[in-house]
Coordinates of C-alpha atoms (C1' of nucleotides) in Angstrom, one line a residue:
Chain X
M30 CA 0.9 26.1 -66.9
A31 CA -1.5 28.5 -68.7
R32 CA 0.4 31.7 -69.7
Y33 CA -1.7 32.7 -72.8
Q34 CA -5.5 34.1 -72.2
A35 CA -6.7 31.0 -74.2
G36 CA -5.3 28.6 -71.7
I37 CA -6.7 30.5 -68.8
R38 CA -10.2 30.6 -70.4
T39 CA -9.9 26.9 -71.0
E40 CA -9.1 26.3 -67.4
T41 CA -12.0 28.2 -66.2
K42 CA -14.4 26.3 -68.7
I43 CA -13.1 23.0 -67.5
L44 CA -13.4 23.8 -63.8
E45 CA -16.9 25.1 -64.4
A46 CA -17.9 21.9 -66.3
T47 CA -16.3 19.8 -63.5
R48 CA -18.2 21.7 -60.8
E49 CA -21.6 21.4 -62.6
L50 CA -21.1 17.7 -63.3
L51 CA -20.2 17.0 -59.6
A52 CA -23.1 18.8 -58.4
E53 CA -25.6 17.2 -60.8
G54 CA -24.5 13.7 -60.5
G55 CA -21.5 13.3 -58.0
L56 CA -18.2 11.9 -58.8
D57 CA -19.5 9.2 -61.2
A58 CA -21.0 11.9 -63.6
A59 CA -17.7 13.6 -63.7
T60 CA -16.1 11.6 -66.3
L61 CA -13.2 13.0 -68.6
K62 CA -15.4 12.8 -71.6
A63 CA -18.3 14.5 -69.8
I64 CA -16.1 17.2 -68.5
C65 CA -14.6 17.8 -71.8
D66 CA -17.8 17.8 -73.9
R67 CA -19.6 20.1 -71.4
A68 CA -16.6 22.4 -71.5
G69 CA -16.5 22.2 -75.3
V70 CA -12.8 21.0 -75.3
Q71 CA -10.8 18.0 -76.3
A72 CA -9.2 15.5 -74.0
G73 CA -5.7 16.7 -75.1
S74 CA -6.4 20.3 -74.0
F75 CA -7.5 19.1 -70.5
Y76 CA -4.3 17.4 -70.1
N77 CA -2.5 20.4 -71.3
I78 CA -3.5 22.2 -68.2
F79 CA -4.4 19.5 -65.5
P80 CA -1.9 16.6 -64.9
S81 CA -4.9 14.2 -64.2
K82 CA -8.7 14.3 -63.9
E83 CA -8.4 13.9 -60.1
Q84 CA -6.3 17.2 -59.9
A85 CA -9.3 19.1 -61.4
I86 CA -11.8 17.6 -59.2
M87 CA -9.4 18.3 -56.2
Q88 CA -9.3 21.9 -57.1
V89 CA -13.2 22.2 -57.4
A90 CA -13.4 20.2 -53.9
R91 CA -10.8 22.6 -52.3
D92 CA -12.7 25.6 -53.5
A93 CA -16.0 24.0 -51.9
I94 CA -14.4 23.3 -48.5
Q95 CA -13.0 26.9 -48.4
A96 CA -16.3 28.5 -49.5
V97 CA -18.1 27.5 -46.3
D98 CA -16.1 29.7 -44.3
P99 CA -16.9 33.3 -44.3
N100 CA -14.5 36.1 -43.9
P101 CA -11.6 34.2 -42.5
E102 CA -9.7 37.1 -41.6
R103 CA -12.3 38.4 -38.9
S104 CA -12.3 34.9 -37.4
Y105 CA -12.2 36.2 -33.9
T106 CA -14.9 38.7 -33.8
D107 CA -17.9 36.9 -35.3
T108 CA -20.8 35.6 -33.2
L109 CA -22.2 32.3 -33.3
D110 CA -25.3 33.6 -35.3
D111 CA -22.9 35.1 -38.0
L112 CA -21.4 31.5 -38.5
V113 CA -24.8 29.9 -38.5
D114 CA -26.2 32.4 -41.0
A115 CA -23.0 31.9 -43.2
Y116 CA -23.6 28.3 -43.3
I117 CA -27.1 28.6 -44.1
R118 CA -26.3 31.0 -46.9
F119 CA -23.6 28.8 -48.1
V120 CA -26.1 25.7 -48.3
T121 CA -28.9 27.7 -49.8
D122 CA -27.1 30.0 -52.3
Q123 CA -24.1 27.9 -53.3
S124 CA -26.0 24.4 -53.3
D125 CA -23.7 23.2 -56.0
L126 CA -20.7 23.4 -53.8
A127 CA -22.5 22.4 -50.6
R128 CA -23.4 19.3 -52.2
I129 CA -19.9 18.7 -53.4
Y130 CA -18.7 19.4 -49.8
L131 CA -20.7 16.7 -48.5
Q132 CA -20.0 14.2 -51.2
V133 CA -16.3 14.7 -51.3
A134 CA -16.2 14.1 -47.5
V135 CA -18.1 10.8 -47.6
S136 CA -16.6 9.2 -50.6
G137 CA -13.2 10.6 -49.5
S138 CA -12.3 7.0 -48.3
A139 CA -10.9 6.2 -51.8
D140 CA -8.7 9.2 -51.9
D141 CA -7.9 9.9 -48.4
S142 CA -5.9 13.2 -49.0
V143 CA -9.2 14.9 -49.5
A144 CA -10.8 13.2 -46.3
R145 CA -7.7 14.5 -44.4
R146 CA -8.2 17.9 -45.8
F147 CA -11.7 18.0 -45.0
L148 CA -11.1 17.0 -41.4
R149 CA -8.4 19.4 -40.8
H150 CA -10.9 22.0 -42.0
H151 CA -13.6 20.8 -39.7
V152 CA -11.3 21.0 -36.7
R153 CA -10.6 24.6 -37.5
R154 CA -14.2 25.3 -37.8
V155 CA -15.0 23.7 -34.5
E156 CA -12.5 26.0 -32.9
R157 CA -13.9 29.1 -34.5
F158 CA -17.7 28.0 -33.5
A159 CA -16.3 27.3 -29.8
A160 CA -14.4 30.5 -29.6
A161 CA -17.7 32.6 -30.5
M162 CA -19.5 30.6 -27.9
R163 CA -17.1 31.5 -25.3
R164 CA -17.1 35.2 -26.2
A165 CA -20.9 35.1 -25.7
D166 CA -20.5 33.2 -22.3
R167 CA -17.2 33.8 -20.7
S168 CA -18.0 31.4 -17.9
L169 CA -18.2 28.6 -20.4
P170 CA -15.2 26.2 -19.9
D171 CA -12.9 25.6 -23.0
G172 CA -13.8 21.8 -23.3
E173 CA -17.4 22.3 -23.1
A174 CA -17.5 24.7 -25.7
T175 CA -15.5 22.6 -28.1
T176 CA -18.0 19.7 -27.3
R177 CA -21.0 21.9 -28.0
A178 CA -19.5 23.3 -31.2
E179 CA -18.8 19.7 -32.3
V180 CA -22.5 18.7 -31.8
L181 CA -23.8 21.9 -33.4
L182 CA -21.5 21.5 -36.5
G183 CA -22.6 17.9 -36.6
A184 CA -26.1 18.8 -36.6
L185 CA -25.6 21.5 -39.3
D186 CA -23.7 18.9 -41.4
G187 CA -26.5 16.3 -40.8
L188 CA -29.2 18.7 -41.6
A189 CA -27.3 19.9 -44.9
F190 CA -27.3 16.3 -45.8
R191 CA -30.8 15.7 -45.3
W192 CA -31.6 18.7 -47.3
V193 CA -29.2 17.5 -50.3
L194 CA -31.4 14.4 -50.4
D195 CA -34.7 16.4 -50.4
R196 CA -34.6 19.9 -51.6
S197 CA -38.1 20.6 -49.9
F198 CA -36.6 20.1 -46.6
D199 CA -36.5 23.6 -44.7
F200 CA -32.8 23.7 -43.8
A201 CA -32.7 27.3 -42.6
K202 CA -35.5 26.7 -40.2
H203 CA -33.9 23.5 -38.7
A204 CA -30.5 24.9 -38.7
R205 CA -31.4 28.0 -36.5
I206 CA -33.3 25.6 -34.2
A207 CA -30.2 23.4 -33.7
A208 CA -28.2 26.7 -33.2
A209 CA -30.6 27.7 -30.5
H210 CA -30.6 24.4 -28.6
C211 CA -26.7 24.3 -28.7
G212 CA -25.8 27.9 -28.2
Chain B
M23 CA -32.2 -18.6 -57.0
A24 CA -30.2 -20.9 -54.7
R25 CA -31.8 -24.0 -53.9
Y26 CA -28.8 -26.3 -53.0
Q27 CA -26.7 -26.0 -50.0
A28 CA -23.6 -25.0 -52.0
G29 CA -25.6 -22.1 -53.6
I30 CA -26.6 -20.6 -50.3
R31 CA -23.2 -20.9 -48.9
T32 CA -21.9 -19.0 -52.1
E33 CA -24.6 -16.4 -51.7
T34 CA -23.6 -15.8 -48.1
K35 CA -19.9 -15.6 -48.9
I36 CA -20.6 -13.1 -51.8
L37 CA -22.7 -11.0 -49.4
E38 CA -20.0 -10.9 -46.7
A39 CA -17.3 -10.0 -49.3
T40 CA -19.4 -7.2 -50.7
R41 CA -20.2 -5.8 -47.2
E42 CA -16.6 -5.9 -46.1
L43 CA -15.2 -4.2 -49.2
L44 CA -18.2 -1.7 -49.2
A45 CA -17.0 -0.9 -45.5
E46 CA -13.5 -0.7 -46.2
G47 CA -13.4 1.3 -49.4
G48 CA -16.8 2.4 -50.5
L49 CA -18.5 1.7 -53.6
D50 CA -15.3 1.9 -55.6
A51 CA -13.8 -0.6 -53.9
A52 CA -16.6 -3.1 -54.4
T53 CA -15.6 -4.2 -57.9
L54 CA -17.0 -7.6 -59.3
K55 CA -13.3 -9.0 -59.3
A56 CA -12.6 -7.7 -55.6
I57 CA -15.9 -9.3 -54.4
C58 CA -15.2 -12.7 -56.3
D59 CA -11.5 -12.8 -55.1
R60 CA -12.5 -12.2 -51.5
A61 CA -15.4 -14.7 -51.7
G62 CA -13.3 -17.3 -53.4
V63 CA -15.6 -17.6 -56.2
Q64 CA -15.4 -17.1 -60.0
A65 CA -17.6 -14.6 -61.9
G66 CA -19.9 -17.2 -63.3
S67 CA -20.8 -18.4 -60.0
F68 CA -21.5 -14.8 -59.0
Y69 CA -24.0 -14.3 -62.0
N70 CA -25.5 -17.7 -61.3
I71 CA -26.8 -16.2 -58.0
F72 CA -27.3 -12.5 -58.6
P73 CA -28.5 -10.9 -61.9
S74 CA -26.0 -8.0 -61.4
K75 CA -23.6 -6.6 -59.2
E76 CA -25.9 -3.9 -58.3
Q77 CA -28.4 -6.2 -56.9
A78 CA -25.7 -7.6 -54.5
I79 CA -24.9 -4.2 -53.4
M80 CA -28.4 -3.1 -52.9
Q81 CA -29.0 -6.2 -50.9
V82 CA -26.3 -5.2 -48.3
A83 CA -27.3 -1.4 -48.5
R84 CA -30.9 -2.5 -47.7
D85 CA -29.5 -4.5 -44.7
A86 CA -27.7 -1.6 -43.4
I87 CA -30.7 0.7 -43.7
Q88 CA -32.8 -1.7 -41.9
A89 CA -30.2 -2.5 -39.3
V90 CA -30.4 0.9 -37.8
D91 CA -33.9 0.5 -36.5
P92 CA -34.1 -1.6 -33.4
N93 CA -37.2 -3.7 -32.5
P94 CA -39.5 -2.4 -35.0
E95 CA -42.4 -4.3 -33.5
R96 CA -42.3 -2.3 -30.2
S97 CA -42.1 1.0 -32.2
Y98 CA -44.8 2.8 -29.8
T99 CA -43.4 2.0 -26.5
D100 CA -39.7 3.0 -26.8
T101 CA -38.4 6.1 -25.2
L102 CA -36.1 8.6 -26.7
D103 CA -33.0 7.1 -24.7
D104 CA -33.8 3.7 -26.3
L105 CA -33.7 5.1 -29.7
V106 CA -30.5 7.1 -29.0
D107 CA -28.8 4.3 -27.4
A108 CA -29.8 2.0 -30.2
Y109 CA -28.3 4.3 -32.7
I110 CA -25.1 4.6 -30.7
R111 CA -24.7 0.8 -30.6
F112 CA -25.4 0.7 -34.3
V113 CA -22.7 3.0 -35.0
T114 CA -20.0 1.6 -32.5
D115 CA -21.0 -2.2 -32.9
Q116 CA -21.9 -2.3 -36.6
S117 CA -19.5 0.1 -37.9
D118 CA -19.3 -1.7 -41.2
L119 CA -23.0 -1.2 -41.9
A120 CA -23.0 2.4 -40.4
R121 CA -20.5 3.3 -42.8
I122 CA -22.3 1.9 -45.7
Y123 CA -25.6 3.6 -44.4
L124 CA -23.9 6.8 -44.7
Q125 CA -22.1 6.1 -47.9
V126 CA -25.0 4.9 -49.7
A127 CA -27.1 7.8 -48.7
V128 CA -24.9 10.2 -50.4
S129 CA -23.9 8.6 -53.4
G130 CA -27.3 7.7 -54.1
S131 CA -27.6 10.4 -56.7
A132 CA -26.2 8.0 -59.2
D133 CA -28.9 5.4 -58.4
D134 CA -31.8 7.3 -56.9
S135 CA -33.9 4.4 -55.9
V136 CA -31.6 3.9 -53.1
A137 CA -31.8 7.6 -52.2
R138 CA -35.4 7.3 -52.3
R139 CA -35.4 4.1 -50.1
F140 CA -33.2 6.0 -47.7
L141 CA -35.5 9.1 -47.5
R142 CA -38.5 7.1 -47.0
H143 CA -36.8 5.2 -44.1
H144 CA -35.7 8.6 -42.6
V145 CA -39.1 9.9 -42.6
R146 CA -40.3 6.8 -40.6
R147 CA -37.6 7.3 -38.1
V148 CA -38.3 10.9 -37.7
E149 CA -41.8 10.0 -37.0
R150 CA -40.8 7.2 -34.4
F151 CA -38.6 9.7 -32.7
A152 CA -41.1 12.4 -32.5
A153 CA -43.7 10.0 -31.1
A154 CA -41.1 9.0 -28.5
M155 CA -40.8 12.8 -27.5
R156 CA -44.6 13.2 -27.3
R157 CA -44.9 10.2 -25.0
A158 CA -42.4 12.0 -22.6
D159 CA -44.0 15.3 -22.9
R160 CA -47.7 15.1 -23.6
S161 CA -48.1 19.0 -24.0
L162 CA -45.5 19.0 -27.1
P163 CA -47.4 20.1 -30.0
D164 CA -47.2 17.6 -33.0
G165 CA -45.3 19.8 -35.4
E166 CA -42.9 20.8 -32.7
A167 CA -41.9 17.2 -31.8
T168 CA -41.5 16.4 -35.5
T169 CA -39.1 19.7 -36.0
R170 CA -37.1 18.5 -32.9
A171 CA -36.9 14.9 -34.1
E172 CA -35.5 16.3 -37.3
V173 CA -33.0 18.4 -35.8
L174 CA -31.9 15.4 -33.4
L175 CA -31.6 12.9 -36.2
G176 CA -29.6 15.3 -38.2
A177 CA -27.2 16.0 -35.4
L178 CA -27.1 12.0 -35.0
D179 CA -26.2 11.6 -38.7
G180 CA -23.9 14.4 -38.9
L181 CA -21.9 12.9 -35.6
A182 CA -21.8 9.6 -37.2
F183 CA -20.4 11.0 -40.4
R184 CA -17.8 12.8 -38.3
W185 CA -17.0 9.5 -36.6
V186 CA -16.6 7.7 -39.9
L187 CA -14.0 10.3 -41.0
D188 CA -12.2 10.1 -37.7
R189 CA -12.6 7.0 -35.6
S190 CA -11.1 8.6 -32.6
F191 CA -14.2 11.1 -32.3
D192 CA -16.2 10.2 -29.2
F193 CA -19.5 9.5 -31.1
A194 CA -21.3 8.3 -28.1
K195 CA -20.6 11.1 -25.8
H196 CA -21.6 13.7 -28.5
A197 CA -24.6 11.7 -29.4
R198 CA -25.8 11.7 -25.8
I199 CA -25.3 15.7 -25.4
A200 CA -27.2 16.2 -28.6
A201 CA -30.0 14.0 -27.3
A202 CA -30.1 15.9 -24.0
H203 CA -30.1 19.3 -25.7
C204 CA -33.0 18.3 -28.1
G205 CA -35.1 16.1 -25.9
Chain R
dT5 C1' -27.2 -45.8 -58.3
dC6 C1' -28.9 -42.7 -61.4
dC7 C1' -30.1 -38.4 -63.3
dA8 C1' -31.9 -33.8 -63.8
dA9 C1' -31.1 -29.6 -61.8
dA10 C1' -27.8 -26.5 -60.0
dA11 C1' -23.4 -24.8 -59.4
dT12 C1' -18.9 -24.0 -60.9
dG13 C1' -14.5 -22.5 -63.6
dG14 C1' -12.4 -19.6 -66.4
dA15 C1' -11.7 -18.0 -71.0
dG16 C1' -13.8 -14.5 -73.6
dT17 C1' -16.7 -10.2 -75.1
dG18 C1' -17.9 -5.5 -75.6
dT19 C1' -17.5 -1.0 -73.6
dA20 C1' -16.0 3.0 -71.0
dT21 C1' -12.5 5.0 -69.1
dA22 C1' -8.3 7.8 -68.0
dC23 C1' -4.7 9.2 -70.6
dT24 C1' -0.8 10.1 -74.7
dC25 C1' 1.3 12.0 -78.7
dA26 C1' 2.6 14.3 -82.8
dA27 C1' 1.0 17.5 -86.0
dA28 C1' -1.7 21.7 -86.8
dA29 C1' -3.5 26.1 -85.3
dA30 C1' -3.6 29.8 -82.7
dG31 C1' -1.7 33.5 -79.6
dC32 C1' 1.8 36.9 -78.4
dC33 C1' 5.5 40.3 -79.2
dG34 C1' 9.4 42.5 -81.7
Chain Z
dC2 C1' 4.8 40.3 -90.8
dG3 C1' 7.8 36.5 -88.6
dG4 C1' 9.4 33.7 -85.4
dC5 C1' 8.7 31.4 -81.2
dT6 C1' 5.7 29.6 -77.8
dT7 C1' 1.5 27.9 -76.3
dT8 C1' -2.7 25.7 -77.1
dT9 C1' -5.8 22.6 -79.6
dT10 C1' -6.8 18.7 -82.0
dG11 C1' -8.5 14.0 -82.5
dA12 C1' -7.0 9.6 -83.5
dG13 C1' -4.7 6.2 -80.7
dT14 C1' -3.5 3.1 -76.5
dA15 C1' -4.0 0.6 -72.4
dT16 C1' -6.7 -0.9 -68.9
dA17 C1' -10.3 -2.1 -66.0
dC18 C1' -14.6 -3.1 -65.6
dA19 C1' -19.4 -5.6 -65.7
dC20 C1' -21.1 -9.2 -67.8
dT21 C1' -21.7 -13.9 -70.9
dC22 C1' -21.2 -18.5 -72.5
dC23 C1' -20.9 -23.2 -71.9
dA24 C1' -18.4 -27.4 -71.0
dT25 C1' -17.7 -29.7 -66.5
dT26 C1' -18.5 -30.8 -62.0
dT27 C1' -21.5 -31.2 -58.0
dT28 C1' -25.5 -31.9 -55.6
dG29 C1' -29.5 -34.2 -53.6
dG30 C1' -33.9 -36.5 -54.2
dA31 C1' -36.2 -41.0 -56.3

DNA sequence: TCCAAAATGGAGTGTATACTCAAAAAGCCG
DNA sequence: CGGCTTTTTGAGTATACACTCCATTTTGGA
């Protein structure tokens, strides 16, 4: 545990390096040596702070998963547009985390605790989207709203995925069209 | 290259083993040892047939990417429903390949020739979907059809991705709803 | 049946990886 | 400063990996 300032600084540097490497080249690029080199730190220092490489990666992944959700405290007042805009901003402004968000989810099979975390988070997101839809249209049945939310979130994830493969793809435009069709 | 029957059988066994392992545990699980053990073959035999492990994996990935396209020869007569049904069948019937299809696309950063292949293939698929849309509605402008096709394919990929994480998800139902909204 | 080509077994190579450890250095507080 | 704790260093370990080599066996056509 970091209790001196030096330790806290080192932890930060390591997490930054890990995040950059994950964004640039995925899990394969985030080797211990690469992380330590970029953070300007030796292996021993790494293991003084993190019990394993995986723990550092998990922490970055956790941050990425949480960053996709805007203002969790006002979960029950936001509109569908708010949520979609937040997703667009997340993908375009925090593209590093967005990329990790998608990568971690797919390659999670090897380490299924990440996949489970991702899924739990997704379910909560679907509920939030569905609630926003029902607030806009009170006559919408509960099940219908959930189904629509699943479709919309699927579309957003799929389009983000498309954008990760080809940065010239206009993610925002397509995301808004998807929202218009499903909302 | 294999010219004796024995060699061809071995090649087949290796490709099957590779596909199974990729489907079960992703790229990480498809080690040379795992592939050879499952295929009942030694490393020397593997390298008598494939120049590298990557080549074997690439071949499986190529098959997966191609398998998502139904009847390429009648590319200009199919309806949107045909295409969506084919995708649904691909995901549910050939779940191994579907999973590889998605995995390869995301982790392609390490080996970007796969990612490029995936993207080229995606562009062709968008055109095919857009053409089907325009055949159904002649008044639909070209650009609009392409945009809608991108959104629909994004949704299908995103929903397939969702299904890979949680097999109890009703992919077919949500895929059809997405198609209805975008078509 | 014979033989060259093809396929196989399996030990062996080099390398990259995650991780450890004990000693040295630096940080904090009286 | 002085004494205690935390942090850093960097060489070192064990292991898993892709891949090689070649003697041996099998194959299939002449």
